[in-house]
């Protein structure tokens, strides 16, 4: 099949690429756009390290042909921070030592960001379910869950803070 021109909104900016039918969104992000935050772990949809937001919802980019996302909005970890100003979720991961090797962290943060954007008052169970598709081999998950709950608390306490802007 021939290559296709795909136009998408990537981290707030309209971008275009020429893609083969077999090109995944993950490959396009990393190899065409140079965005290396989404990681290639299993490349089979099982680890969540490639998670991005597709039209605001977490999606494993390794399973999505990029030719199917034309007209969509894609947000990656690179689009979250405002310069040096981290989002509340990112800052909470730092504060609670929720990162060790860091391989899972971008995907975890994208899943957590989507959760807090749709549910500002999550329970521990809500957080566990939101990150259930994100595998971490390092942290034991406890610091990650603590970080997400902490970010939610900060967001509720300071709803007008710039750091709560999320996406
Ligand atoms: S690399 Fe996409 S789910 Fe593992
Ligand atoms: S911090 Fe290493 S895999 Fe999660």
Coordinates of N, CA and C and ligand atoms in Angstrom, one line a residue:
X1 N 0.8 -1.2 0.0 CA 0.0 0.0 0.0 C 0.9 1.2 0.0
X2 N 0.4 2.3 -0.6 CA 1.2 3.5 -0.7 C 1.3 4.2 0.6
X3 N 2.3 5.1 0.7 CA 2.4 6.0 1.9 C 1.2 7.0 1.9
X4 N 1.0 7.5 3.1 CA -0.2 8.4 3.3 C 0.3 9.6 4.1
X5 N -0.2 10.8 3.7 CA 0.1 12.0 4.5 C -0.9 12.0 5.7
X6 N -0.3 12.2 6.9 CA -1.1 12.2 8.1 C -0.9 13.6 8.8
X7 N -2.0 14.2 9.1 CA -1.9 15.5 9.9 C -2.5 15.3 11.2
X8 N -1.8 15.6 12.3 CA -2.3 15.5 13.6 C -1.9 16.7 14.5
X9 N -2.5 16.9 15.6 CA -2.1 17.9 16.5 C -1.3 17.3 17.6
X10 N 0.0 17.6 17.6 CA 1.0 16.9 18.5 C 1.5 17.9 19.5
X11 N 1.1 17.7 20.7 CA 1.5 18.6 21.8 C 1.1 20.0 21.5
X12 N 0.0 20.2 20.9 CA -0.6 21.5 20.7 C -0.3 22.1 19.4
X13 N 0.6 21.5 18.6 CA 1.0 22.0 17.3 C 0.6 21.1 16.2
X14 N 0.1 21.6 15.1 CA -0.3 20.8 14.0 C 1.0 20.3 13.3
X15 N 1.1 19.0 13.1 CA 2.2 18.4 12.4 C 1.8 17.5 11.3
X16 N 2.7 17.2 10.4 CA 2.3 16.4 9.3 C 3.5 15.4 9.1
X17 N 3.1 14.2 8.6 CA 4.2 13.3 8.2 C 3.7 12.4 7.1
X18 N 4.6 11.8 6.4 CA 4.3 10.8 5.4 C 4.6 9.4 6.0
X19 N 3.5 8.5 6.1 CA 3.7 7.3 6.8 C 3.3 6.1 6.0
X20 N 4.0 5.0 6.2 CA 3.5 3.7 5.6 C 2.4 3.1 6.5
X21 N 1.6 2.2 5.9 CA 0.6 1.6 6.7 C 1.1 0.9 8.0
X22 N 2.3 0.4 7.9 CA 2.8 -0.3 9.0 C 3.5 0.5 10.1
X23 N 3.6 1.8 9.9 CA 4.2 2.7 10.9 C 3.3 2.9 12.1
X24 N 3.8 2.6 13.2 CA 3.1 2.8 14.5 C 3.2 4.3 14.9
X25 N 2.2 4.7 15.7 CA 2.3 6.0 16.3 C 3.6 6.1 17.1
X26 N 4.0 5.1 17.8 CA 5.2 5.1 18.6 C 6.4 5.4 17.7
X27 N 6.5 4.6 16.6 CA 7.6 4.9 15.7 C 7.6 6.3 15.1
X28 N 6.5 6.7 14.8 CA 6.4 8.1 14.2 C 6.9 9.1 15.3
X29 N 6.4 9.0 16.5 CA 6.8 9.9 17.6 C 8.3 9.9 17.7
X30 N 8.9 8.7 17.8 CA 10.3 8.6 18.1 C 11.2 8.9 16.9
X31 N 10.8 8.4 15.8 CA 11.8 8.4 14.6 C 11.5 9.5 13.7
X32 N 10.2 10.0 13.6 CA 9.9 11.1 12.7 C 10.0 12.4 13.4
X33 N 9.4 12.4 14.6 CA 9.3 13.7 15.4 C 10.4 13.8 16.4
X34 N 11.2 12.8 16.7 CA 12.3 12.9 17.6 C 11.8 13.0 19.1
X35 N 10.6 12.6 19.4 CA 10.1 12.6 20.7 C 10.4 11.3 21.4
X36 N 11.4 11.2 22.2 CA 11.8 9.9 22.8 C 11.2 9.6 24.1
X37 N 10.3 10.4 24.6 CA 9.7 10.1 25.9 C 8.9 8.8 26.0
X38 N 8.1 8.6 25.0 CA 7.3 7.3 25.0 C 8.3 6.2 24.6
X39 N 8.4 5.2 25.5 CA 9.4 4.1 25.3 C 8.9 2.9 24.7
X40 N 9.7 2.2 24.0 CA 9.4 0.9 23.4 C 9.8 -0.2 24.3
X41 N 8.9 -0.7 25.0 CA 9.2 -1.8 26.0 C 8.9 -3.1 25.3
X42 N 7.6 -3.6 25.3 CA 7.3 -4.8 24.8 C 6.9 -4.8 23.3
X43 N 6.4 -3.6 22.8 CA 5.9 -3.4 21.5 C 4.8 -4.3 21.2
X44 N 4.1 -4.8 22.2 CA 2.9 -5.7 22.0 C 1.7 -5.2 22.8
X45 N 1.7 -4.0 23.4 CA 0.6 -3.6 24.1 C 0.5 -4.0 25.5
X46 N 1.6 -4.6 26.0 CA 1.5 -5.2 27.4 C 2.1 -4.5 28.5
X47 N 2.9 -3.4 28.2 CA 3.7 -2.9 29.3 C 3.4 -1.4 29.6
X48 N 2.8 -0.7 28.7 CA 2.4 0.7 28.9 C 3.5 1.7 28.8
X49 N 4.7 1.3 28.6 CA 5.8 2.3 28.5 C 5.7 3.3 27.4
X50 N 4.8 2.9 26.4 CA 4.6 3.8 25.2 C 3.4 4.6 25.3
X51 N 2.8 4.7 26.5 CA 1.5 5.4 26.6 C 1.6 6.9 26.3
X52 N 0.6 7.3 25.5 CA 0.5 8.8 25.2 C -1.0 9.0 25.4
X53 N -1.4 10.3 25.2 CA -2.8 10.6 25.2 C -3.3 10.8 23.8
X54 N -4.3 10.1 23.4 CA -4.9 10.2 22.1 C -6.3 10.7 22.3
X55 N -6.5 12.0 21.8 CA -7.7 12.7 22.1 C -8.1 12.6 23.6
X56 N -7.1 12.8 24.4 CA -7.2 13.0 25.8 C -7.3 11.7 26.6
X57 N -7.2 10.5 25.9 CA -7.3 9.3 26.6 C -6.0 8.5 26.5
X58 N -5.6 7.8 27.5 CA -4.4 7.0 27.4 C -4.5 5.9 26.3
X59 N -3.4 5.8 25.6 CA -3.4 4.8 24.5 C -1.9 4.3 24.4
X60 N -1.8 3.0 24.1 CA -0.5 2.4 23.9 C -0.1 2.6 22.4
X61 N 0.8 3.5 22.2 CA 1.1 4.0 20.9 C 1.8 2.9 20.0
X62 N 2.3 1.9 20.7 CA 3.0 0.8 19.9 C 2.0 0.0 19.1
X63 N 0.7 0.1 19.4 CA -0.3 -0.8 18.7 C -1.1 0.0 17.7
X64 N -0.9 1.3 17.6 CA -1.7 2.2 16.8 C -1.0 2.6 15.5
X65 N -1.6 2.2 14.4 CA -1.0 2.6 13.1 C -1.2 4.2 13.0
X66 N -0.1 4.9 12.7 CA -0.2 6.3 12.7 C -1.2 6.8 11.7
X67 N -1.4 6.0 10.6 CA -2.3 6.5 9.6 C -3.7 6.6 10.1
X68 N -4.0 6.0 11.2 CA -5.4 6.0 11.8 C -5.6 7.2 12.7
X69 N -4.6 8.0 13.0 CA -4.8 9.1 13.9 C -4.8 10.5 13.2
X70 N -5.0 10.5 11.9 CA -5.2 11.7 11.2 C -6.3 12.5 11.8
X71 N -6.1 13.8 12.1 CA -7.1 14.7 12.7 C -7.2 14.6 14.2
X72 N -6.5 13.7 14.8 CA -6.5 13.5 16.2 C -5.5 14.4 17.0
X73 N -5.8 14.5 18.3 CA -4.8 15.2 19.1 C -4.0 14.1 19.9
X74 N -2.7 14.3 19.8 CA -1.8 13.4 20.5 C -0.9 14.2 21.5
X75 N -0.9 13.8 22.7 CA -0.1 14.5 23.7 C 0.9 13.5 24.3
X76 N 2.2 13.9 24.4 CA 3.2 13.1 24.9 C 3.8 13.7 26.2
X77 N 4.7 13.0 26.8 CA 5.3 13.6 28.1 C 6.0 14.9 27.8
X78 N 6.5 15.0 26.6 CA 7.3 16.2 26.2 C 6.4 17.5 26.3
X79 N 5.1 17.3 26.1 CA 4.2 18.4 26.0 C 3.6 18.9 27.4
X80 N 4.0 18.2 28.4 CA 3.4 18.5 29.7 C 4.0 19.7 30.4
X81 N 5.3 19.7 30.6 CA 5.9 20.8 31.4 C 5.9 22.1 30.6
X82 N 5.8 23.2 31.4 CA 5.9 24.5 30.8 C 7.3 25.1 31.0
X83 N 8.2 24.8 30.1 CA 9.6 25.1 30.4 C 10.1 24.3 31.5
X84 N 10.7 24.9 32.5 CA 11.1 24.2 33.7 C 10.0 23.9 34.7
X85 N 8.9 24.4 34.5 CA 7.8 24.2 35.4 C 7.1 22.9 35.2
X86 N 7.3 22.0 36.1 CA 6.6 20.7 35.9 C 5.1 20.8 36.2
X87 N 4.4 19.8 35.7 CA 3.0 19.7 36.1 C 2.9 19.2 37.5
X88 N 1.7 19.3 38.1 CA 1.6 18.7 39.5 C 1.9 17.3 39.5
X89 N 1.5 16.5 38.5 CA 1.8 15.1 38.5 C 3.3 14.8 38.4
X90 N 3.9 15.5 37.5 CA 5.4 15.3 37.4 C 6.1 15.7 38.7
X91 N 5.7 16.8 39.3 CA 6.4 17.3 40.5 C 6.2 16.3 41.6
X92 N 5.0 15.7 41.7 CA 4.7 14.7 42.7 C 5.5 13.4 42.5
X93 N 5.8 13.0 41.3 CA 6.7 11.9 41.1 C 8.1 12.2 41.6
X94 N 8.5 13.4 41.4 CA 9.9 13.8 41.9 C 9.8 13.8 43.5
X95 N 8.8 14.4 44.0 CA 8.8 14.6 45.5 C 8.6 13.3 46.2
X96 N 8.0 12.3 45.6 CA 7.7 11.0 46.3 C 8.6 9.9 45.8
X97 N 9.7 10.3 45.0 CA 10.7 9.3 44.6 C 10.0 8.2 43.8
X98 N 9.0 8.5 43.0 CA 8.3 7.5 42.2 C 8.9 7.1 41.0
X99 N 10.2 7.5 40.8 CA 11.0 7.1 39.6 C 12.3 6.5 40.1
X100 N 12.6 5.4 39.5 CA 13.9 4.8 39.7 C 14.7 4.8 38.4
X101 N 14.5 3.7 37.6 CA 15.3 3.7 36.3 C 14.6 4.7 35.3
X102 N 13.3 5.0 35.5 CA 12.6 6.0 34.7 C 12.0 5.4 33.4
X103 N 12.2 4.2 33.1 CA 11.7 3.7 31.8 C 10.2 3.7 31.8
X104 N 9.5 3.4 32.8 CA 8.1 3.4 32.8 C 7.5 4.8 33.1
X105 N 8.3 5.7 33.5 CA 7.7 7.0 34.1 C 6.9 7.8 33.1
X106 N 7.4 8.0 31.9 CA 6.5 8.8 31.0 C 5.1 8.2 30.8
X107 N 5.1 6.9 30.6 CA 3.8 6.2 30.4 C 2.9 6.3 31.7
X108 N 3.6 6.2 32.9 CA 2.9 6.3 34.1 C 2.3 7.7 34.3
X109 N 3.1 8.7 34.0 CA 2.6 10.1 34.2 C 1.5 10.4 33.2
X110 N 1.6 9.9 32.0 CA 0.5 10.1 31.0 C -0.8 9.5 31.5
X111 N -0.7 8.3 32.0 CA -1.9 7.6 32.6 C -2.5 8.3 33.8
X112 N -1.6 8.8 34.6 CA -2.0 9.5 35.8 C -2.6 10.9 35.5
X113 N -2.0 11.5 34.5 CA -2.5 12.8 34.1 C -3.9 12.7 33.5
X114 N -4.2 11.7 32.7 CA -5.5 11.5 32.2 C -6.5 11.2 33.3
X115 N -6.1 10.4 34.3 CA -6.9 10.1 35.4 C -7.4 11.4 36.1
X116 N -6.4 12.2 36.5 CA -6.7 13.4 37.3 C -7.5 14.4 36.4
X117 N -7.3 14.4 35.1 CA -8.1 15.3 34.3 C -9.6 14.9 34.3
X118 N -9.8 13.6 34.4 CA -11.3 13.2 34.3 C -11.8 13.0 35.7
X119 N -11.0 12.8 36.7 CA -11.4 12.5 38.1 C -10.5 13.2 39.1
X120 N -10.8 14.4 39.5 CA -9.9 15.1 40.4 C -9.8 14.6 41.8
X121 N -10.7 13.7 42.2 CA -10.7 13.2 43.5 C -10.7 11.6 43.5
X122 N -9.6 11.0 43.0 CA -9.6 9.6 42.8 C -9.3 8.9 44.2
X123 N -9.9 7.7 44.3 CA -9.5 6.8 45.4 C -8.2 6.1 45.0
X124 N -7.7 5.4 46.0 CA -6.5 4.6 45.8 C -6.8 3.5 44.7
X125 N -8.0 3.0 44.8 CA -8.4 2.0 43.8 C -8.5 2.6 42.4
X126 N -9.0 3.8 42.3 CA -9.0 4.5 41.0 C -7.6 4.6 40.4
X127 N -6.7 5.0 41.3 CA -5.3 5.2 40.8 C -4.8 3.8 40.4
X128 N -5.0 2.8 41.2 CA -4.5 1.5 40.8 C -5.0 1.0 39.5
X129 N -6.3 1.3 39.3 CA -6.9 0.9 38.0 C -6.4 1.7 36.8
X130 N -6.1 3.0 37.1 CA -5.7 3.9 36.0 C -4.3 3.5 35.5
X131 N -3.5 2.9 36.4 CA -2.1 2.6 36.0 C -1.9 1.1 35.9
X132 N -3.0 0.3 35.8 CA -2.9 -1.1 35.8 C -2.3 -1.6 34.5
X133 N -2.3 -0.8 33.4 CA -1.7 -1.2 32.2 C -0.2 -0.8 32.1
X134 N 0.3 -0.1 33.1 CA 1.7 0.4 33.1 C 2.5 -0.5 34.1
X135 N 3.5 -1.2 33.5 CA 4.3 -2.0 34.3 C 5.6 -1.3 34.7
X136 N 5.9 -1.5 36.0 CA 7.1 -0.9 36.6 C 7.9 -2.1 37.3
X137 N 9.1 -2.2 36.9 CA 9.9 -3.3 37.4 C 10.7 -2.8 38.6
X138 N 10.6 -1.5 38.9 CA 11.6 -1.0 39.9 C 10.9 -0.6 41.3
X139 N 9.8 0.1 41.2 CA 9.4 0.9 42.4 C 8.5 0.1 43.3
X140 N 7.9 -1.0 42.9 CA 6.9 -1.7 43.7 C 5.6 -1.0 43.7
X141 N 5.4 0.1 42.9 CA 4.2 0.8 42.7 C 3.8 1.8 43.8
X142 N 4.2 1.5 45.1 CA 3.7 2.2 46.2 C 4.0 3.7 46.0
X143 N 5.3 4.1 45.7 CA 5.6 5.5 45.6 C 4.8 6.2 44.4
X144 N 4.5 5.4 43.4 CA 3.8 5.9 42.3 C 2.3 6.2 42.7
X145 N 1.7 5.3 43.4 CA 0.3 5.5 43.8 C 0.3 6.7 44.8
X146 N 1.2 6.8 45.7 CA 1.3 7.9 46.6 C 1.5 9.2 45.9
X147 N 2.3 9.2 44.9 CA 2.5 10.5 44.1 C 1.2 10.9 43.4
X148 N 0.5 10.0 42.8 CA -0.7 10.4 42.1 C -1.7 10.9 43.1
X149 N -1.9 10.3 44.2 CA -2.8 10.8 45.2 C -2.4 12.1 45.7
X150 N -1.1 12.3 45.9 CA -0.6 13.6 46.4 C -0.9 14.7 45.3
X151 N -0.7 14.4 44.1 CA -0.9 15.4 43.0 C -2.4 15.8 43.0
X152 N -3.3 14.8 43.2 CA -4.7 15.0 43.2 C -5.0 16.0 44.4
X153 N -4.4 15.7 45.5 CA -4.7 16.6 46.7 C -4.2 18.0 46.4
X154 N -3.0 18.1 45.9 CA -2.5 19.5 45.6 C -3.4 20.2 44.6
X155 N -3.9 19.4 43.6 CA -4.8 20.1 42.6 C -6.1 20.5 43.2
X156 N -6.6 19.8 44.1 CA -7.8 20.2 44.8 C -7.6 21.4 45.7
X157 N -6.4 21.4 46.4 CA -6.1 22.5 47.3 C -5.8 23.8 46.6
X158 N -5.2 23.7 45.4 CA -4.8 24.9 44.7 C -5.3 24.9 43.3
X159 N -6.6 24.9 43.0 CA -7.1 24.8 41.7 C -6.7 25.8 40.7
X160 N -6.3 27.0 41.2 CA -5.9 28.0 40.2 C -4.4 28.1 40.0
X161 N -3.6 27.2 40.7 CA -2.2 27.3 40.5 C -1.8 26.9 39.1
X162 N -0.8 27.7 38.5 CA -0.3 27.3 37.2 C 0.2 25.9 37.1
X163 N 0.7 25.4 38.2 CA 1.2 24.0 38.2 C 0.1 23.0 38.1
X164 N -1.1 23.4 38.2 CA -2.2 22.5 38.1 C -2.8 22.5 36.7
X165 N -2.1 23.2 35.8 CA -2.7 23.3 34.5 C -2.8 22.0 33.7
X166 N -1.9 21.0 34.1 CA -1.9 19.8 33.3 C -1.6 20.0 31.9
X167 N -2.5 19.5 31.0 CA -2.3 19.7 29.6 C -2.6 21.1 29.2
Ligands
LIG1 S1 5.8 -0.8 24.3 FE1 3.7 -0.4 24.0 S2 2.7 -1.5 25.5 FE2 4.8 -2.1 25.7
LIG2 S1 11.0 3.1 37.5 FE1 12.1 1.5 36.4 S2 10.5 0.5 35.4 FE2 9.4 1.9 36.6

